[in-house]
Amino acid sequence: MSKAASHTPHIIAIANQKGGVGKTTTSLNLAAALARHKRVLLVDLDPQGNASTGLGLEYDERGRGTYGALLEDAPSEALLRPSVVPKLDVMPACGDLAGAELEMIDQDRREYRLRDALQPLLNRYDIVLIDCPPSLGLLTLNALVVAQSVLVPLQCEFFALEGISQLVRSIERVRLAFNADLHLEGIVLTMFDTRNNLSALVAEDARGFFGEQVFKTVIPRNIRISEAQSHGRPVMDYARSSTGALAYEALGTELLKRLKKKG
Ligand code: ADP
Ligand code: MG
């Protein structure tokens, strides 16, 4: 077997069943940061499609994307699109994805659909990130079945840790039933506000509870991050020296170091 054929990228699901915690923002900006060093694929599994939009993909150029991967028989390669970032491809989310969970209910191998679709693409990439929707339904399950690890954005807000234990239990359940390799990659503190004591308290709580699993890099609340998204660009491209850009670059470096350690 050739070396390319046996190559497996790191596949990381970015998940938290809470909405608005920074999953999509982290997915697209971390993907862009990683693409400086590696070949990266971002899989947009959120029916809102904000990760696709944030990387410059207009609705009419997305094709069938992840809906096609889950429910149609098109060759996976045809579902890929280049993003505004070199070395970063996207499997976008199209409008039909909103109905996918219901349509998949009576499908064969419904938990393995994404895994089956990504399989032929894996030797093209070093890292695959999957932006999950804000629920623990069948779409997220498909992500957890193909992923090796889960990165959890945690918003530095009231009740941040609530729901994390449920997420951790879900990861455990998927590990036992479908995917023995699955583990927690780490927790990323997002929207950290230095002027707000609560942010510091949430960070302290999270580190007390999860220790080293919390990334050292903290993502600050930074207006450039949301502005960049509305311009269809990652923040390091839109405002290169903003605190948001520097933080996502540091997160990319920290993640690569961790992955290298794991081998
Ligand atoms: P999720 O995908 O978990 O629902 P998003 O990534 O879409 O969350 O973030 C929710 C909103 O917060 C978006 O409007 C996004 O632009 C904004 N946002 C996310 N992270 C930051 C940040 N660090 N600073 C400022 N705004 C942010
Ligand atoms: Mg999202």
XYZ file of N, CA, C and O and ligand atoms in Angstrom, residues 23-24 46 50 131-132 134, ligand 2:
29
model
N -18.879 27.953 18.354
C -18.488 26.777 17.553
C -18.096 27.179 16.135
O -17.024 26.836 15.646
N -19.005 27.886 15.466
C -18.779 28.230 14.067
C -17.592 29.168 13.921
O -16.733 29.003 13.048
N -23.672 22.499 10.086
C -24.710 23.311 10.717
C -25.636 23.870 9.628
O -25.168 24.576 8.733
N -23.210 29.071 8.517
C -22.417 30.283 8.777
C -20.917 30.090 8.588
O -20.203 31.043 8.288
N -17.815 21.512 11.858
C -18.641 22.463 12.621
C -20.017 21.846 12.859
O -20.777 21.642 11.920
N -20.335 21.541 14.120
C -21.586 20.849 14.450
C -22.711 21.832 14.751
O -22.483 22.951 15.190
N -26.121 23.149 16.934
C -26.301 23.253 18.385
C -27.295 22.235 18.941
O -28.305 22.607 19.533
Mg -22.781 27.527 14.654
